[in-house]
PDB file of C-alpha atoms in Angstrom:
ATOM      1  CA  UNK A  85     -23.250  38.346  -0.007  1.00 54.00           C
ATOM      2  CA  UNK A  86     -25.600  35.430  -0.089  1.00 62.00           C
ATOM      3  CA  UNK A  87     -25.006  32.553  -2.455  1.00 69.00           C
ATOM      4  CA  UNK A  88     -27.017  29.515  -3.252  1.00 86.00           C
ATOM      5  CA  UNK A  89     -25.607  26.087  -2.467  1.00 91.00           C
ATOM      6  CA  UNK A  90     -25.532  24.136  -5.673  1.00 94.00           C
ATOM      7  CA  UNK A  91     -24.651  20.449  -5.901  1.00 95.00           C
ATOM      8  CA  UNK A  92     -22.908  18.555  -7.126  1.00 95.00           C
ATOM      9  CA  UNK A  93     -20.046  20.866  -8.066  1.00 93.00           C
ATOM     10  CA  UNK A  94     -19.197  18.655 -11.009  1.00 94.00           C
ATOM     11  CA  UNK A  95     -20.445  15.519 -12.684  1.00 93.00           C
ATOM     12  CA  UNK A  96     -18.839  13.178 -15.172  1.00 93.00           C
ATOM     13  CA  UNK A  97     -21.417  10.917 -16.758  1.00 89.00           C
ATOM     14  CA  UNK A  98     -21.890   8.571 -19.685  1.00 92.00           C
ATOM     15  CA  UNK A  99     -23.858   9.626 -22.731  1.00 92.00           C
ATOM     16  CA  UNK A 100     -27.455   8.514 -22.372  1.00 93.00           C
ATOM     17  CA  UNK A 101     -27.542   8.777 -18.590  1.00 94.00           C
ATOM     18  CA  UNK A 102     -29.959  10.971 -16.708  1.00 95.00           C
ATOM     19  CA  UNK A 103     -28.581  13.859 -14.657  1.00 95.00           C
ATOM     20  CA  UNK A 104     -29.891  15.493 -11.507  1.00 96.00           C
ATOM     21  CA  UNK A 105     -28.656  18.598  -9.754  1.00 97.00           C
ATOM     22  CA  UNK A 106     -30.092  20.838  -7.100  1.00 96.00           C
ATOM     23  CA  UNK A 107     -29.880  24.225  -5.493  1.00 96.00           C
ATOM     24  CA  UNK A 108     -30.656  25.062  -1.877  1.00 95.00           C
ATOM     25  CA  UNK A 109     -30.879  28.243   0.138  1.00 92.00           C
ATOM     26  CA  UNK A 110     -31.619  29.381   3.654  1.00 89.00           C
ATOM     27  CA  UNK A 111     -33.896  32.070   2.183  1.00 86.00           C
ATOM     28  CA  UNK A 112     -37.236  31.835   0.452  1.00 88.00           C
ATOM     29  CA  UNK A 113     -37.390  32.681  -3.243  1.00 89.00           C
ATOM     30  CA  UNK A 114     -40.289  33.743  -5.436  1.00 87.00           C
ATOM     31  CA  UNK A 115     -38.548  32.871  -8.692  1.00 90.00           C
ATOM     32  CA  UNK A 116     -36.024  30.238  -9.686  1.00 93.00           C
ATOM     33  CA  UNK A 117     -34.094  30.374 -12.938  1.00 94.00           C
ATOM     34  CA  UNK A 118     -31.782  27.792 -14.458  1.00 96.00           C
ATOM     35  CA  UNK A 119     -28.997  28.803 -16.848  1.00 96.00           C
ATOM     36  CA  UNK A 120     -26.400  26.949 -18.889  1.00 97.00           C
ATOM     37  CA  UNK A 121     -23.006  28.418 -19.704  1.00 96.00           C
ATOM     38  CA  UNK A 122     -20.562  27.112 -22.285  1.00 94.00           C
ATOM     39  CA  UNK A 123     -16.887  28.102 -22.426  1.00 89.00           C
ATOM     40  CA  UNK A 124     -16.304  31.662 -23.588  1.00 89.00           C
ATOM     41  CA  UNK A 125     -19.995  32.525 -23.635  1.00 92.00           C
ATOM     42  CA  UNK A 126     -22.570  34.123 -21.404  1.00 94.00           C
ATOM     43  CA  UNK A 127     -25.187  32.128 -19.462  1.00 95.00           C
ATOM     44  CA  UNK A 128     -28.249  31.116 -21.458  1.00 95.00           C
ATOM     45  CA  UNK A 129     -31.631  30.876 -19.765  1.00 94.00           C
ATOM     46  CA  UNK A 130     -33.049  27.345 -19.827  1.00 96.00           C
ATOM     47  CA  UNK A 131     -36.078  27.323 -17.554  1.00 95.00           C
ATOM     48  CA  UNK A 132     -37.927  29.817 -15.338  1.00 93.00           C
ATOM     49  CA  UNK A 133     -40.089  28.790 -12.351  1.00 94.00           C
ATOM     50  CA  UNK A 134     -42.548  31.095 -10.593  1.00 90.00           C
ATOM     51  CA  UNK A 135     -44.661  28.979  -8.289  1.00 91.00           C
ATOM     52  CA  UNK A 136     -43.878  26.626  -5.408  1.00 94.00           C
ATOM     53  CA  UNK A 137     -44.273  23.037  -6.572  1.00 95.00           C
ATOM     54  CA  UNK A 138     -44.176  24.027 -10.221  1.00 94.00           C
ATOM     55  CA  UNK A 139     -42.678  21.487 -12.615  1.00 96.00           C
ATOM     56  CA  UNK A 140     -41.579  22.842 -15.993  1.00 96.00           C
ATOM     57  CA  UNK A 141     -39.957  21.106 -18.958  1.00 96.00           C
ATOM     58  CA  UNK A 142     -37.874  22.339 -21.859  1.00 95.00           C
ATOM     59  CA  UNK A 143     -37.111  19.400 -24.143  1.00 96.00           C
ATOM     60  CA  UNK A 144     -35.055  16.894 -22.173  1.00 97.00           C
ATOM     61  CA  UNK A 145     -34.731  19.324 -19.273  1.00 97.00           C
ATOM     62  CA  UNK A 146     -37.152  19.377 -16.362  1.00 98.00           C
ATOM     63  CA  UNK A 147     -36.943  21.739 -13.407  1.00 98.00           C
ATOM     64  CA  UNK A 148     -38.949  21.950 -10.218  1.00 97.00           C
ATOM     65  CA  UNK A 149     -39.609  24.764  -7.770  1.00 96.00           C
ATOM     66  CA  UNK A 150     -39.367  23.222  -4.303  1.00 96.00           C
ATOM     67  CA  UNK A 151     -42.413  23.276  -2.050  1.00 95.00           C
ATOM     68  CA  UNK A 152     -40.498  25.041   0.712  1.00 93.00           C
ATOM     69  CA  UNK A 153     -39.419  27.732  -1.796  1.00 91.00           C
ATOM     70  CA  UNK A 154     -35.874  27.201  -0.566  1.00 93.00           C
ATOM     71  CA  UNK A 155     -34.753  24.773  -3.229  1.00 95.00           C
ATOM     72  CA  UNK A 156     -34.980  23.857  -6.872  1.00 97.00           C
ATOM     73  CA  UNK A 157     -34.000  20.855  -8.966  1.00 97.00           C
ATOM     74  CA  UNK A 158     -32.906  20.353 -12.545  1.00 98.00           C
ATOM     75  CA  UNK A 159     -32.998  17.026 -14.353  1.00 97.00           C
ATOM     76  CA  UNK A 160     -31.589  16.244 -17.762  1.00 96.00           C
ATOM     77  CA  UNK A 161     -32.752  13.030 -19.367  1.00 96.00           C
ATOM     78  CA  UNK A 162     -30.719  10.931 -21.804  1.00 95.00           C
ATOM     79  CA  UNK A 163     -27.673  13.211 -21.784  1.00 93.00           C
ATOM     80  CA  UNK A 164     -25.825  13.937 -25.017  1.00 93.00           C
ATOM     81  CA  UNK A 165     -22.375  15.458 -25.609  1.00 91.00           C
ATOM     82  CA  UNK A 166     -23.773  18.955 -26.246  1.00 93.00           C
ATOM     83  CA  UNK A 167     -25.137  19.022 -22.689  1.00 94.00           C
ATOM     84  CA  UNK A 168     -21.589  19.716 -21.544  1.00 94.00           C
ATOM     85  CA  UNK A 169     -21.294  23.016 -19.720  1.00 95.00           C
ATOM     86  CA  UNK A 170     -21.853  24.694 -16.393  1.00 95.00           C
ATOM     87  CA  UNK A 171     -25.392  24.875 -15.065  1.00 96.00           C
ATOM     88  CA  UNK A 172     -26.327  27.729 -12.742  1.00 95.00           C
ATOM     89  CA  UNK A 173     -29.382  28.221 -10.608  1.00 95.00           C
ATOM     90  CA  UNK A 174     -30.526  31.712  -9.667  1.00 94.00           C
ATOM     91  CA  UNK A 175     -33.145  32.871  -7.215  1.00 91.00           C
ATOM     92  CA  UNK A 176     -35.088  36.076  -6.736  1.00 84.00           C
ATOM     93  CA  UNK A 177     -35.832  37.044  -3.140  1.00 71.00           C
ATOM     94  CA  UNK A 178     -39.003  38.920  -2.247  1.00 58.00           C
ATOM     95  CA  UNK A 179     -38.166  42.522  -1.460  1.00 56.00           C
ATOM     96  CA  UNK A 180     -34.766  42.196  -3.046  1.00 52.00           C
ATOM     97  CA  UNK A 181     -35.645  44.409  -5.949  1.00 54.00           C
ATOM     98  CA  UNK A 182     -34.482  43.078  -9.277  1.00 66.00           C
ATOM     99  CA  UNK A 183     -31.441  41.315  -7.952  1.00 78.00           C
ATOM    100  CA  UNK A 184     -30.866  37.657  -8.596  1.00 86.00           C
ATOM    101  CA  UNK A 185     -28.668  35.481  -6.405  1.00 89.00           C
ATOM    102  CA  UNK A 186     -26.690  32.863  -8.289  1.00 91.00           C
ATOM    103  CA  UNK A 187     -25.420  29.445  -7.324  1.00 92.00           C
ATOM    104  CA  UNK A 188     -21.793  28.526  -7.875  1.00 89.00           C
ATOM    105  CA  UNK A 189     -22.631  26.157 -10.688  1.00 92.00           C
ATOM    106  CA  UNK A 190     -22.563  22.453 -11.553  1.00 95.00           C
ATOM    107  CA  UNK A 191     -20.048  21.493 -14.212  1.00 94.00           C
ATOM    108  CA  UNK A 192     -21.307  18.675 -16.404  1.00 95.00           C
ATOM    109  CA  UNK A 193     -19.005  16.528 -18.497  1.00 92.00           C
ATOM    110  CA  UNK A 194     -20.369  13.816 -20.759  1.00 85.00           C
ATOM    111  CA  UNK A 195     -18.340  10.808 -21.816  1.00 81.00           C
ATOM    112  CA  UNK A 196     -19.164   9.289 -25.154  1.00 74.00           C
TER     113      UNK A 196
ATOM    114  CA  UNK B   7     -31.045  35.343 -28.784  1.00 55.00           C
ATOM    115  CA  UNK B   8     -31.437  38.649 -27.003  1.00 64.00           C
ATOM    116  CA  UNK B   9     -29.640  41.475 -28.815  1.00 92.00           C
ATOM    117  CA  UNK B  10     -26.865  42.204 -26.346  1.00 95.00           C
ATOM    118  CA  UNK B  11     -23.298  43.060 -27.273  1.00 96.00           C
ATOM    119  CA  UNK B  12     -20.344  43.841 -25.065  1.00 97.00           C
ATOM    120  CA  UNK B  13     -17.180  45.670 -25.968  1.00 97.00           C
ATOM    121  CA  UNK B  14     -14.367  45.047 -25.841  1.00 97.00           C
ATOM    122  CA  UNK B  15     -14.511  41.259 -25.597  1.00 96.00           C
ATOM    123  CA  UNK B  16     -10.987  41.071 -24.233  1.00 97.00           C
ATOM    124  CA  UNK B  17      -8.795  43.660 -22.577  1.00 97.00           C
ATOM    125  CA  UNK B  18      -5.438  43.676 -20.851  1.00 97.00           C
ATOM    126  CA  UNK B  19      -4.557  46.738 -18.841  1.00 97.00           C
ATOM    127  CA  UNK B  20      -2.186  47.865 -16.130  1.00 97.00           C
ATOM    128  CA  UNK B  21      -2.884  48.569 -12.496  1.00 97.00           C
ATOM    129  CA  UNK B  22      -3.993  52.135 -11.914  1.00 97.00           C
ATOM    130  CA  UNK B  23      -5.386  52.785 -15.374  1.00 96.00           C
ATOM    131  CA  UNK B  24      -9.046  53.625 -15.996  1.00 96.00           C
ATOM    132  CA  UNK B  25     -11.127  51.108 -17.920  1.00 97.00           C
ATOM    133  CA  UNK B  26     -14.609  51.390 -19.390  1.00 98.00           C
ATOM    134  CA  UNK B  27     -16.660  48.445 -20.550  1.00 98.00           C
ATOM    135  CA  UNK B  28     -19.709  48.917 -22.715  1.00 98.00           C
ATOM    136  CA  UNK B  29     -22.954  46.992 -22.912  1.00 98.00           C
ATOM    137  CA  UNK B  30     -25.300  47.678 -25.800  1.00 98.00           C
ATOM    138  CA  UNK B  31     -28.798  46.238 -26.252  1.00 97.00           C
ATOM    139  CA  UNK B  32     -31.252  46.395 -29.120  1.00 96.00           C
ATOM    140  CA  UNK B  33     -34.218  44.998 -27.145  1.00 91.00           C
ATOM    141  CA  UNK B  34     -35.350  48.273 -25.555  1.00 91.00           C
ATOM    142  CA  UNK B  35     -35.370  46.532 -22.150  1.00 90.00           C
ATOM    143  CA  UNK B  36     -35.674  48.759 -19.125  1.00 89.00           C
ATOM    144  CA  UNK B  37     -33.325  46.940 -16.763  1.00 89.00           C
ATOM    145  CA  UNK B  38     -29.603  46.382 -17.272  1.00 93.00           C
ATOM    146  CA  UNK B  39     -27.060  44.716 -14.997  1.00 93.00           C
ATOM    147  CA  UNK B  40     -23.340  44.264 -14.656  1.00 96.00           C
ATOM    148  CA  UNK B  41     -21.959  41.069 -13.098  1.00 96.00           C
ATOM    149  CA  UNK B  42     -18.508  39.695 -12.562  1.00 97.00           C
ATOM    150  CA  UNK B  43     -17.728  36.000 -12.667  1.00 95.00           C
ATOM    151  CA  UNK B  44     -14.854  34.481 -10.746  1.00 92.00           C
ATOM    152  CA  UNK B  45     -13.986  30.854  -9.985  1.00 84.00           C
ATOM    153  CA  UNK B  46     -15.693  29.683  -6.817  1.00 77.00           C
ATOM    154  CA  UNK B  47     -17.951  32.745  -6.610  1.00 79.00           C
ATOM    155  CA  UNK B  48     -20.386  32.330  -9.450  1.00 83.00           C
ATOM    156  CA  UNK B  49     -21.963  35.493 -10.781  1.00 91.00           C
ATOM    157  CA  UNK B  50     -22.003  38.517  -8.502  1.00 92.00           C
ATOM    158  CA  UNK B  51     -23.917  41.712  -9.169  1.00 93.00           C
ATOM    159  CA  UNK B  52     -21.841  44.893  -9.405  1.00 96.00           C
ATOM    160  CA  UNK B  53     -24.395  47.560 -10.355  1.00 95.00           C
ATOM    161  CA  UNK B  54     -27.723  47.670 -12.088  1.00 93.00           C
ATOM    162  CA  UNK B  55     -29.947  50.193 -13.808  1.00 92.00           C
ATOM    163  CA  UNK B  56     -33.716  50.448 -13.744  1.00 88.00           C
ATOM    164  CA  UNK B  57     -33.938  53.238 -16.294  1.00 90.00           C
ATOM    165  CA  UNK B  58     -32.014  56.029 -17.967  1.00 94.00           C
ATOM    166  CA  UNK B  59     -29.861  57.743 -15.356  1.00 94.00           C
ATOM    167  CA  UNK B  60     -31.292  55.449 -12.649  1.00 92.00           C
ATOM    168  CA  UNK B  61     -28.723  53.096 -11.157  1.00 93.00           C
ATOM    169  CA  UNK B  62     -28.083  51.285  -7.912  1.00 92.00           C
ATOM    170  CA  UNK B  63     -25.338  49.286  -6.266  1.00 93.00           C
ATOM    171  CA  UNK B  64     -25.096  45.560  -6.187  1.00 91.00           C
ATOM    172  CA  UNK B  65     -23.210  43.136  -4.000  1.00 89.00           C
ATOM    173  CA  UNK B  66     -19.655  44.034  -5.105  1.00 94.00           C
ATOM    174  CA  UNK B  67     -19.805  47.677  -6.199  1.00 95.00           C
ATOM    175  CA  UNK B  68     -16.633  49.017  -4.559  1.00 96.00           C
ATOM    176  CA  UNK B  69     -14.157  50.285  -7.161  1.00 96.00           C
ATOM    177  CA  UNK B  70     -16.794  50.416  -9.918  1.00 97.00           C
ATOM    178  CA  UNK B  71     -19.088  53.103 -11.279  1.00 97.00           C
ATOM    179  CA  UNK B  72     -21.768  52.963 -13.960  1.00 97.00           C
ATOM    180  CA  UNK B  73     -23.647  55.288 -16.234  1.00 97.00           C
ATOM    181  CA  UNK B  74     -26.705  54.972 -18.398  1.00 97.00           C
ATOM    182  CA  UNK B  75     -27.427  57.976 -20.588  1.00 96.00           C
ATOM    183  CA  UNK B  76     -29.485  56.036 -23.138  1.00 96.00           C
ATOM    184  CA  UNK B  77     -31.798  53.044 -22.849  1.00 95.00           C
ATOM    185  CA  UNK B  78     -29.544  50.929 -25.044  1.00 97.00           C
ATOM    186  CA  UNK B  79     -26.175  51.572 -23.387  1.00 97.00           C
ATOM    187  CA  UNK B  80     -24.881  50.742 -19.918  1.00 98.00           C
ATOM    188  CA  UNK B  81     -21.251  51.565 -19.155  1.00 98.00           C
ATOM    189  CA  UNK B  82     -19.124  50.071 -16.399  1.00 98.00           C
ATOM    190  CA  UNK B  83     -16.045  52.048 -15.349  1.00 98.00           C
ATOM    191  CA  UNK B  84     -13.110  50.996 -13.247  1.00 97.00           C
ATOM    192  CA  UNK B  85     -11.622  54.356 -12.233  1.00 93.00           C
ATOM    193  CA  UNK B  86      -8.277  52.868 -11.266  1.00 96.00           C
ATOM    194  CA  UNK B  87      -8.013  49.200 -12.112  1.00 97.00           C
ATOM    195  CA  UNK B  88      -6.546  46.763  -9.584  1.00 97.00           C
ATOM    196  CA  UNK B  89      -5.423  43.163 -10.002  1.00 97.00           C
ATOM    197  CA  UNK B  90      -8.416  42.015  -7.918  1.00 96.00           C
ATOM    198  CA  UNK B  91     -10.650  43.291 -10.713  1.00 97.00           C
ATOM    199  CA  UNK B  92      -9.259  40.739 -13.135  1.00 97.00           C
ATOM    200  CA  UNK B  93     -12.405  38.835 -14.029  1.00 97.00           C
ATOM    201  CA  UNK B  94     -14.966  38.076 -16.679  1.00 97.00           C
ATOM    202  CA  UNK B  95     -17.671  40.751 -16.807  1.00 98.00           C
ATOM    203  CA  UNK B  96     -21.166  40.049 -18.023  1.00 97.00           C
ATOM    204  CA  UNK B  97     -23.946  42.416 -18.867  1.00 97.00           C
ATOM    205  CA  UNK B  98     -27.567  41.298 -18.572  1.00 94.00           C
ATOM    206  CA  UNK B  99     -30.928  42.792 -19.455  1.00 92.00           C
ATOM    207  CA  UNK B 100     -34.517  42.218 -18.416  1.00 88.00           C
ATOM    208  CA  UNK B 101     -37.827  43.720 -19.331  1.00 82.00           C
ATOM    209  CA  UNK B 102     -39.708  43.449 -16.069  1.00 71.00           C
ATOM    210  CA  UNK B 103     -39.087  43.808 -12.398  1.00 62.00           C
ATOM    211  CA  UNK B 104     -40.139  41.748  -9.456  1.00 59.00           C
ATOM    212  CA  UNK B 105     -41.320  38.223  -9.977  1.00 57.00           C
ATOM    213  CA  UNK B 106     -40.864  37.728 -13.722  1.00 65.00           C
ATOM    214  CA  UNK B 107     -37.222  38.712 -13.701  1.00 73.00           C
ATOM    215  CA  UNK B 108     -35.815  36.686 -16.565  1.00 84.00           C
ATOM    216  CA  UNK B 109     -32.395  38.096 -17.244  1.00 88.00           C
ATOM    217  CA  UNK B 110     -30.598  37.571 -20.564  1.00 91.00           C
ATOM    218  CA  UNK B 111     -26.833  37.753 -20.731  1.00 95.00           C
ATOM    219  CA  UNK B 112     -24.293  39.177 -23.136  1.00 96.00           C
ATOM    220  CA  UNK B 113     -21.193  37.277 -24.315  1.00 95.00           C
ATOM    221  CA  UNK B 114     -18.880  38.722 -21.658  1.00 96.00           C
ATOM    222  CA  UNK B 115     -15.669  40.735 -21.475  1.00 97.00           C
ATOM    223  CA  UNK B 116     -12.506  39.137 -20.172  1.00 97.00           C
ATOM    224  CA  UNK B 117     -10.461  41.754 -18.333  1.00 98.00           C
ATOM    225  CA  UNK B 118      -6.926  41.185 -17.137  1.00 97.00           C
ATOM    226  CA  UNK B 119      -5.275  43.758 -14.885  1.00 97.00           C
ATOM    227  CA  UNK B 120      -1.504  43.335 -14.660  1.00 96.00           C
TER     228      UNK B 120
END
């Protein structure tokens, strides 16, 4: 099955730094979702994007729906220790029914 | 947080035994999904339901069956568990189809098949 290419696979950054990660696909998506997952828990929805070019913020998180509809970006500003976790992108393909395709995740570790 | 519970949260079983995982929601959402999560593969859809008694296959449905007799419950059954089905299983729900498909996840069930 199709998967989204998510990069980087992992990041180890200092507290206070900004973080950027992205998701790319060979297919066009109508919806992009970004989730965060902490150990032993289910993914939690952070941001939803519905329109090409759309830029949406949720606190220190900002996500963008790429113009080509084949990519999306997530930025975290001024990282803090509780940002630690795995971040997943997910895309919805037109005509694919209700099925989301997920990226393989970016693991974020924050050093104090 | 969306009202989604999964049971059991952890299970160890032996190859060849049947296993049923339960997902229960209190949100009255129409759509329910079962995913498995494995290292290097992310989340992969097993089966989903778009209403009571209405289900369809996902990407990795072989060896799994589902049932939905009530809006609030979605059951995933492994008829004869195999070691390759050792995984973490997540249930998700959503209230709409198509474009606004925001899915909310349960806490997961860790299944080990020996």
